[in-house]
Short mmCIF file of C-alpha atoms in Angstrom, two decimals:
data_model
loop_
_atom_site.label_atom_id
_atom_site.label_comp_id
_atom_site.label_asym_id
_atom_site.label_seq_id
_atom_site.Cartn_x
_atom_site.Cartn_y
_atom_site.Cartn_z
CA MET A 1 42.94 37.86 48.52
CA GLY A 2 39.43 36.59 48.32
CA ARG A 3 39.92 32.79 48.01
CA THR A 4 37.84 30.63 50.36
CA ALA A 5 39.54 28.86 53.22
CA LYS A 6 40.23 25.15 52.77
CA ASP A 7 38.73 22.48 54.96
CA ARG A 8 40.94 22.50 58.07
CA ARG A 9 40.72 18.74 58.39
CA ASP A 10 42.83 18.42 55.22
CA LEU A 11 45.73 20.44 56.48
CA PRO A 12 49.24 19.01 56.45
CA HIS A 13 51.00 17.46 59.42
CA PRO A 14 54.64 17.87 60.23
CA PRO A 15 56.10 14.32 60.62
CA PRO A 16 58.02 12.98 57.63
CA VAL A 17 56.07 11.42 54.81
CA GLU A 18 57.37 8.51 52.75
CA ARG A 19 58.37 9.38 49.25
CA ILE A 20 55.44 8.12 47.23
CA GLU A 21 53.86 8.47 43.82
CA LEU A 22 50.67 10.51 44.12
CA PRO A 23 47.46 8.92 42.91
CA GLY A 24 45.15 10.93 40.81
CA GLY A 25 42.44 11.54 43.39
CA SER A 26 42.13 14.22 46.05
CA THR A 27 43.89 12.13 48.65
CA GLY A 28 47.09 12.30 46.63
CA LEU A 29 46.73 16.05 46.27
CA ARG A 30 46.38 16.37 50.02
CA LEU A 31 49.50 14.28 50.53
CA ALA A 32 51.28 16.54 48.13
CA ALA A 33 50.28 19.52 50.22
CA ALA A 34 51.33 17.78 53.37
CA ALA A 35 54.83 17.17 52.14
CA LEU A 36 55.39 20.45 50.44
CA PHE A 37 57.10 22.44 53.13
CA LEU A 38 56.49 21.72 56.75
CA LEU A 39 58.06 18.42 57.61
CA VAL A 40 60.01 18.33 60.85
CA GLY A 41 62.25 15.37 60.72
CA ALA A 42 63.29 15.15 64.33
CA ALA A 43 59.79 15.42 65.76
CA ALA A 44 57.83 12.56 64.28
CA LEU A 45 57.48 10.35 67.38
CA ALA A 46 57.01 13.23 69.75
CA TYR A 47 54.30 14.71 67.46
CA SER A 48 52.40 11.46 67.36
CA ILE A 49 52.52 11.05 71.12
CA SER A 50 51.53 14.64 71.76
CA ARG A 51 48.50 14.37 69.50
CA LEU A 52 47.32 11.32 71.43
CA PHE A 53 47.98 12.29 74.98
CA ALA A 54 48.86 15.96 75.31
CA PRO A 55 47.19 17.97 72.57
CA GLU A 56 48.39 21.29 74.02
CA THR A 57 52.17 20.46 73.81
CA GLY A 58 54.53 19.46 71.11
CA TRP A 59 54.13 20.03 67.37
CA GLN A 60 50.72 21.52 66.65
CA GLU A 61 48.94 23.03 63.70
CA ILE A 62 47.90 26.58 64.77
CA GLU A 63 44.67 27.79 63.20
CA ALA A 64 43.52 31.35 63.05
CA GLY A 65 40.52 32.31 65.14
CA ALA A 66 37.25 33.75 63.79
CA SER A 67 37.39 36.96 65.85
CA GLN A 68 38.83 39.00 62.97
CA GLY A 69 36.41 37.88 60.32
CA VAL A 70 37.77 36.83 56.92
CA THR A 71 41.54 36.40 56.77
CA CYS A 72 44.19 34.86 54.56
CA ALA A 73 44.74 32.00 56.97
CA GLY A 74 43.07 29.51 54.56
CA GLU A 75 46.05 30.00 52.22
CA PHE A 76 48.66 29.23 54.93
CA SER A 77 49.63 26.46 57.33
CA LEU A 78 51.40 27.25 60.56
CA PHE A 79 53.07 24.46 62.57
CA TYR A 80 54.61 25.24 65.90
CA GLU A 81 56.15 23.39 68.80
CA LEU A 82 54.24 24.51 71.83
CA GLY A 83 56.09 24.26 75.19
CA ALA A 84 59.49 24.36 73.63
CA GLY A 85 60.44 27.43 75.71
CA ASP A 86 59.48 28.48 79.22
CA ARG A 87 55.89 29.43 78.39
CA ASP A 88 52.89 27.47 79.58
CA PRO A 89 51.77 25.68 76.41
CA ARG A 90 48.08 26.59 76.75
CA GLU A 91 48.87 30.19 77.32
CA GLU A 92 51.31 30.13 74.53
CA ARG A 93 48.80 28.71 72.12
CA GLN A 94 46.25 31.37 73.09
CA ALA A 95 48.74 34.21 72.63
CA LEU A 96 50.08 32.80 69.36
CA THR A 97 46.61 32.27 67.92
CA GLY A 98 45.76 35.87 68.69
CA VAL A 99 48.86 37.27 67.08
CA TYR A 100 48.50 34.99 64.05
CA THR A 101 44.80 35.77 63.52
CA ARG A 102 45.31 39.53 63.65
CA ALA A 103 48.27 39.30 61.26
CA CYS A 104 46.28 37.16 58.83
CA ARG A 105 43.47 39.71 58.83
CA ALA A 106 45.89 42.60 58.20
CA ALA A 107 47.62 40.76 55.33
CA TYR A 108 44.22 39.91 53.81
CA GLN A 109 43.17 43.51 53.84
CA MET A 110 46.23 45.39 52.77
CA PHE A 111 46.84 43.25 49.62
CA HIS A 112 43.24 43.05 48.58
CA THR A 113 42.40 44.07 44.98
CA VAL A 114 38.59 43.97 44.98
CA GLU A 115 37.57 45.37 48.35
CA ARG A 116 38.14 48.49 50.47
CA PHE A 117 38.22 48.41 54.26
CA GLU A 118 37.60 50.92 57.08
CA ASP A 119 40.89 52.24 58.52
CA VAL A 120 43.01 50.11 56.15
CA VAL A 121 44.28 51.22 52.79
CA SER A 122 44.18 48.27 50.45
CA LEU A 123 45.62 47.97 46.95
CA LEU A 124 42.13 48.70 45.62
CA GLU A 125 41.92 51.96 47.56
CA LEU A 126 45.32 53.01 46.33
CA SER A 127 44.10 52.37 42.76
CA GLN A 128 40.90 54.27 43.21
CA ARG A 129 42.54 57.32 44.72
CA PRO A 130 45.29 58.03 42.14
CA ASN A 131 47.66 60.95 42.53
CA GLU A 132 46.74 61.23 46.19
CA ALA A 133 49.05 60.76 49.17
CA LEU A 134 47.84 57.93 51.44
CA GLU A 135 49.18 56.44 54.61
CA VAL A 136 49.46 52.64 54.39
CA ASP A 137 50.47 49.77 56.63
CA PRO A 138 54.26 49.71 57.13
CA ALA A 139 54.32 46.22 55.56
CA LEU A 140 52.64 47.48 52.33
CA TYR A 141 55.09 50.37 52.26
CA ARG A 142 58.06 47.99 52.53
CA ALA A 143 56.58 45.79 49.80
CA PHE A 144 56.66 48.74 47.36
CA GLU A 145 60.18 49.61 48.52
CA THR A 146 61.21 46.05 47.74
CA VAL A 147 59.71 45.88 44.29
CA GLN A 148 61.11 49.26 43.36
CA ALA A 149 64.66 48.29 44.56
CA ALA A 150 64.36 45.08 42.44
CA GLY A 151 63.11 47.03 39.40
CA ASP A 152 60.10 44.65 39.13
CA ARG A 153 56.93 46.07 37.50
CA THR A 154 54.62 43.05 38.09
CA VAL A 155 52.50 44.98 40.57
CA TYR A 156 51.33 47.31 37.76
CA LEU A 157 49.84 44.47 35.76
CA GLY A 158 46.66 44.77 37.84
CA PRO A 159 44.27 45.14 34.81
CA VAL A 160 45.83 42.09 33.19
CA TYR A 161 45.53 39.94 36.26
CA ALA A 162 41.91 41.03 36.77
CA ARG A 163 40.93 39.68 33.36
CA TYR A 164 43.42 36.78 33.02
CA GLY A 165 42.36 35.38 36.40
CA ASN A 166 38.98 34.44 34.90
CA LEU A 167 40.80 31.87 32.81
CA PHE A 168 41.16 29.62 35.86
CA SER A 169 37.39 29.45 36.35
CA CYS A 170 36.77 28.19 32.79
CA GLN A 171 35.11 24.75 32.56
CA ASP A 172 36.37 23.87 29.11
CA ASP A 173 38.83 25.06 26.47
CA GLY A 174 36.07 26.70 24.46
CA MET A 175 35.72 29.34 27.14
CA LEU A 176 39.41 30.37 27.15
CA ALA A 177 39.51 32.72 24.15
CA ASP A 178 38.09 35.69 26.09
CA PHE A 179 40.95 35.54 28.55
CA ASP A 180 43.91 33.69 27.00
CA PRO A 181 46.31 35.82 24.94
CA ARG A 182 47.83 32.73 23.39
CA LEU A 183 44.50 31.86 21.84
CA SER A 184 43.21 35.35 20.94
CA GLY A 185 45.11 38.02 19.08
CA GLU A 186 42.67 40.59 20.43
CA VAL A 187 43.34 39.57 24.03
CA ALA A 188 47.08 39.49 23.39
CA ALA A 189 46.96 43.01 22.00
CA GLU A 190 44.97 44.21 24.99
CA TYR A 191 47.43 42.69 27.49
CA ALA A 192 50.36 44.07 25.51
CA ALA A 193 48.86 47.52 25.75
CA TYR A 194 48.42 47.25 29.49
CA ALA A 195 51.96 45.82 29.81
CA ALA A 196 53.33 48.82 27.87
CA TYR A 197 51.65 51.23 30.29
CA ALA A 198 52.81 49.14 33.27
CA ALA A 199 56.41 49.24 32.10
CA ASP A 200 56.50 53.04 31.87
CA PRO A 201 56.99 54.91 35.15
CA GLY A 202 55.77 58.03 33.29
CA HIS A 203 52.30 56.52 33.07
CA ILE A 204 52.11 54.66 36.36
CA ASP A 205 54.34 54.46 39.37
CA VAL A 206 54.12 54.46 43.17
CA GLU A 207 55.94 57.30 44.93
CA LEU A 208 57.55 56.50 48.23
CA LEU A 209 56.94 59.63 50.29
CA GLY A 210 58.36 58.41 53.60
CA GLU A 211 56.61 57.82 56.96
CA ASN A 212 54.52 55.01 55.23
CA ARG A 213 52.86 57.43 52.84
CA LEU A 214 52.49 56.42 49.21
CA ARG A 215 51.13 58.18 46.12
CA LEU A 216 50.04 56.14 43.05
CA ARG A 217 51.00 58.47 40.30
CA VAL A 218 48.96 57.86 37.08
CA SER A 219 49.05 59.84 33.87
CA GLU A 220 45.87 61.39 32.49
CA GLU A 221 46.27 59.32 29.36
CA TYR A 222 46.35 56.02 31.28
CA LEU A 223 43.54 57.11 33.65
CA SER A 224 41.36 57.85 30.66
CA TYR A 225 42.22 54.48 29.09
CA VAL A 226 41.45 52.41 32.19
CA ARG A 227 38.32 54.29 33.04
CA GLY A 228 37.07 53.72 29.55
CA GLU A 229 37.67 50.03 30.04
CA GLY A 230 35.94 50.02 33.43
CA ILE A 231 39.07 48.98 35.31
CA ASP A 232 38.84 49.37 39.15
CA CYS A 233 42.30 48.22 40.33
CA LEU A 234 45.59 49.12 38.71
CA LEU A 235 47.70 47.30 41.29
CA ASP A 236 48.06 43.63 41.98
CA PHE A 237 51.17 41.77 43.21
CA GLY A 238 49.93 38.74 41.29
CA TRP A 239 51.97 35.59 41.94
CA LEU A 240 54.16 37.58 44.28
CA ARG A 241 51.37 38.43 46.69
CA ASN A 242 51.83 35.55 49.17
CA ALA A 243 55.57 36.08 49.20
CA PHE A 244 54.97 39.45 50.88
CA ALA A 245 52.13 38.01 52.96
CA ALA A 246 54.33 35.14 54.22
CA ASP A 247 57.04 37.61 55.17
CA TYR A 248 54.56 39.79 57.02
CA LEU A 249 53.12 36.91 58.95
CA ALA A 250 56.56 35.46 59.77
CA ASP A 251 57.96 38.80 60.84
CA THR A 252 54.95 39.47 62.99
CA LEU A 253 55.27 36.10 64.73
CA SER A 254 59.00 36.56 65.22
CA GLU A 255 58.53 40.03 66.64
CA GLY A 256 56.09 38.54 69.13
CA GLY A 257 58.69 36.01 70.20
CA PHE A 258 57.10 33.03 68.42
CA THR A 259 59.99 31.33 66.53
CA SER A 260 59.63 27.58 67.28
CA GLY A 261 58.00 26.72 63.97
CA SER A 262 57.38 27.42 60.29
CA ILE A 263 54.70 28.89 58.14
CA ALA A 264 53.99 28.12 54.43
CA SER A 265 51.46 29.11 51.84
CA TRP A 266 49.86 26.62 49.50
CA ASP A 267 51.33 28.35 46.46
CA GLY A 268 54.97 27.88 47.39
CA PHE A 269 56.23 30.47 49.90
CA ALA A 270 57.59 29.38 53.31
CA ARG A 271 59.43 30.87 56.24
CA CYS A 272 61.11 28.73 58.83
CA LEU A 273 61.58 30.82 61.97
CA ASP A 274 63.32 28.11 64.00
CA ALA A 275 66.93 28.91 64.99
CA ARG A 276 67.36 26.01 67.43
CA GLU A 277 70.53 24.02 66.75
CA GLY A 278 69.95 20.59 65.48
CA GLN A 279 66.27 21.06 64.57
CA ALA A 280 66.02 19.60 61.05
CA TYR A 281 63.31 20.52 58.56
CA THR A 282 62.58 18.82 55.24
CA LEU A 283 61.50 20.25 51.92
CA ASP A 284 59.89 17.75 49.57
CA LEU A 285 60.29 18.67 45.95
CA LEU A 286 57.36 18.08 43.59
CA ASP A 287 57.56 17.25 39.87
CA GLU A 288 55.09 16.13 37.29
CA LEU A 289 56.11 12.74 35.95
CA GLU A 290 53.48 13.07 33.20
CA PRO A 291 50.36 15.23 32.83
CA GLY A 292 48.19 14.82 35.94
CA ARG A 293 50.73 12.64 37.71
CA PRO A 294 52.74 14.62 40.35
CA VAL A 295 55.44 12.85 42.33
CA PHE A 296 57.88 13.63 45.09
CA ALA A 297 61.01 13.89 42.99
CA ALA A 298 63.44 14.32 45.96
CA ARG A 299 63.81 15.56 49.49
CA ALA A 300 66.08 18.32 50.79
CA GLN A 301 66.91 18.75 54.49
CA TYR A 302 67.79 22.10 56.00
CA GLN A 303 67.91 24.05 59.28
CA GLY A 304 66.38 27.37 59.86
CA PRO A 305 65.94 30.30 59.88
CA MET A 306 65.27 30.02 56.14
CA SER A 307 63.09 31.45 53.34
CA LEU A 308 61.90 29.03 50.70
CA VAL A 309 60.17 29.68 47.44
CA THR A 310 58.99 27.17 44.90
CA LEU A 311 57.69 28.10 41.44
CA ARG A 312 56.25 25.36 39.25
CA ASN A 313 54.43 25.12 35.89
CA PHE A 314 52.05 22.28 36.73
CA PRO A 315 49.07 21.77 39.16
CA ALA A 316 49.56 19.34 42.05
CA LEU A 317 47.24 20.51 44.84
CA GLU A 318 43.49 21.03 45.12
CA GLU A 319 44.03 24.72 45.70
CA ASP A 320 45.93 24.91 42.35
CA ALA A 321 42.62 25.16 40.54
CA GLY A 322 42.77 28.88 41.17
CA ARG A 323 46.08 29.40 39.43
CA PHE A 324 46.51 26.70 36.83
CA TYR A 325 44.47 25.52 33.82
CA ARG A 326 45.44 22.47 31.79
CA LEU A 327 44.13 22.40 28.17
CA ARG A 328 42.96 19.27 26.50
CA ASP A 329 46.26 19.08 24.57
CA GLY A 330 48.24 19.07 27.84
CA GLN A 331 49.42 22.66 27.76
CA VAL A 332 49.15 24.51 31.06
CA ARG A 333 48.39 28.18 31.76
CA THR A 334 49.90 29.60 34.96
CA MET A 335 49.77 32.76 36.97
CA TYR A 336 53.39 33.51 36.21
CA LEU A 337 52.98 36.37 33.77
CA ASP A 338 55.83 38.12 32.00
CA PRO A 339 55.63 41.93 32.75
CA ALA A 340 56.84 42.57 29.19
CA ASP A 341 53.70 41.31 27.47
CA GLY A 342 51.33 39.63 29.96
CA LEU A 343 51.99 36.08 28.70
CA CYS A 344 52.67 33.22 31.06
CA ARG A 345 56.06 31.53 30.63
CA SER A 346 58.20 28.98 32.45
CA ALA A 347 61.76 27.98 31.68
CA ALA A 348 61.68 24.85 33.98
CA ASP A 349 59.14 22.45 35.42
CA SER A 350 59.93 23.84 38.86
CA LEU A 351 62.47 26.13 40.49
CA THR A 352 63.07 26.24 44.26
CA GLY A 353 65.14 28.84 45.97
CA CYS A 354 66.10 29.01 49.66
CA SER A 355 68.07 31.57 51.52
CA ALA A 356 69.20 32.22 55.03
CA VAL A 357 69.86 35.93 54.29
CA LEU A 358 66.82 37.03 52.19
CA ASN A 359 63.16 36.90 52.96
CA CYS A 360 60.54 35.27 50.72
CA ALA A 361 59.99 38.39 48.62
CA GLY A 362 63.69 38.79 48.10
CA VAL A 363 64.07 35.19 46.91
CA ALA A 364 60.95 35.36 44.78
CA LEU A 365 62.01 38.56 43.00
CA ARG A 366 65.31 36.95 42.08
CA LEU A 367 63.73 33.67 40.96
CA GLY A 368 61.00 35.32 38.93
CA PRO A 369 63.08 36.64 35.93
CA VAL A 370 64.84 33.24 35.65
CA PHE A 371 61.67 31.09 35.85
CA ILE A 372 59.40 33.39 33.80
CA ALA A 373 61.35 32.97 30.58
CA ASP A 374 61.39 30.89 27.41
CA ALA A 375 64.72 29.31 28.14
CA LEU A 376 66.65 28.58 31.37
CA ASP A 377 69.62 30.73 32.05
CA ALA A 378 72.05 28.53 33.93
CA ALA A 379 74.46 31.38 34.41
CA ALA A 380 71.66 33.34 36.19
CA LEU A 381 71.24 30.46 38.68
CA ASP A 382 74.98 30.58 39.42
CA ARG A 383 74.64 34.33 40.02
CA LEU A 384 71.82 33.65 42.45
CA GLU A 385 74.05 31.34 44.41
CA ALA A 386 76.52 34.23 44.82
CA GLU A 387 73.71 36.33 46.27
CA GLY A 388 72.93 33.72 48.92
CA VAL A 389 70.07 31.95 47.13
CA HIS A 390 70.54 28.18 46.78
CA THR A 391 68.46 26.74 43.97
CA VAL A 392 67.10 23.38 42.84
CA CYS A 393 65.90 23.41 39.29
CA CYS A 394 63.84 20.51 37.97
CA ARG A 395 63.62 19.98 34.19
CA ASP A 396 63.27 16.89 32.13
CA ARG A 397 63.56 14.66 35.26
CA THR A 398 66.94 16.17 36.19
CA LEU A 399 67.45 18.10 39.43
CA ARG A 400 70.07 20.71 39.11
CA VAL A 401 71.42 21.79 42.49
CA SER A 402 73.42 24.98 42.78
CA THR A 403 75.45 24.14 45.81
CA PRO A 404 77.03 21.01 47.27
CA ALA A 405 75.88 22.32 50.68
CA LEU A 406 72.28 21.42 49.71
CA THR A 407 71.87 17.64 49.86
CA LEU A 408 69.01 15.82 48.24
CA THR A 409 67.90 12.39 49.14
CA GLY A 410 65.12 9.96 48.16
CA LEU A 411 65.49 10.59 44.42
CA TYR A 412 62.47 9.22 42.59
CA GLU A 413 63.12 6.39 40.17
CA GLY A 414 64.17 7.65 36.76
CA TYR A 415 65.34 11.06 38.10
CA SER A 416 68.97 12.20 37.97
CA LEU A 417 70.91 14.67 40.09
CA GLU A 418 73.24 17.31 38.69
CA GLN A 419 75.34 18.87 41.49
CA PRO A 420 78.49 21.04 41.47
CA LYS A 421 81.64 19.50 42.68
CA LYS A 422 82.65 20.24 46.27
#
């Protein structure tokens, strides 16, 4: 979790945004970020007035403080309606900022793959102390419980993510061959070897010992292999990381009594904490009309509490430079790696899931196998609906909605809607 924080002046605002076609410049990308998750339909006028006359009340963007050092706050946006309850707005902001800042620091540390911290066991420390029982943060323990229950092995692709991630720093296609398995048979073989180890619990697995104690069990064969390759970190939640971070931040805020708002990451994970009746939120759905031309394809309205996850195979935001690379021929490389062989795949242009019963990690772990595939499994989307995950799948300018209870409006010109009968 070492990305630099974005310029806070460019953060999104909660009032509704008109459905527009995004221009190619950075302004359009910021507008896309602004519309991605945190739009509060009922609060537009109140928000505008509060910003002009009463900056400590109404809908506010809450920023983490600097007291905890580097945090993951630069990857998240938190919007909150101060003064909605019986607390003094100024005192509420101060308390909320403190809770949020500490939570962002804790999330930054526990999911870190390149740094160790005093008094906090990170993923890197787990990797560097194999076959040893270590006490971790309860949130990290729950994260491993969750992936084990789902049977997902993504977290064990740490060596692949460590090398593959360099692809997104490449300045031209000629630099890709050292990292891209689709361009290099040697790299593909290396990733496949790591994927084979990652898939085998006999070679690598995290043991849940209870009382927040974990043991990363690694075979001597695999240890010898990775040490010979100079690998430091065997564990990395990859594209799932901010799903767990969003849940941790949201749960921490909720436990502190702060529920009049929503939090979202720039890479597609959001938690609406707001249970107030009649408080409408809006999710704007992005699509790529043509390479380099993202648009707002439609808008979905919902009420919280709600977990929302969007996976997409195209860049649309400035921050996407760290997880997408577009080749000269238009192909795109993404962070969504298949645990079977370490290749990126996507069965749709975008897939959004929302649930009132599951958290972000729960939704993401169910969407992942459907999205990270060569072909879309429509029956799998129907099964997700039965599990309480409503989906919107965008492919070939068609939005397929899994439930009539989820209403889309503002359909972009040229897009069609496929919706089950009521």
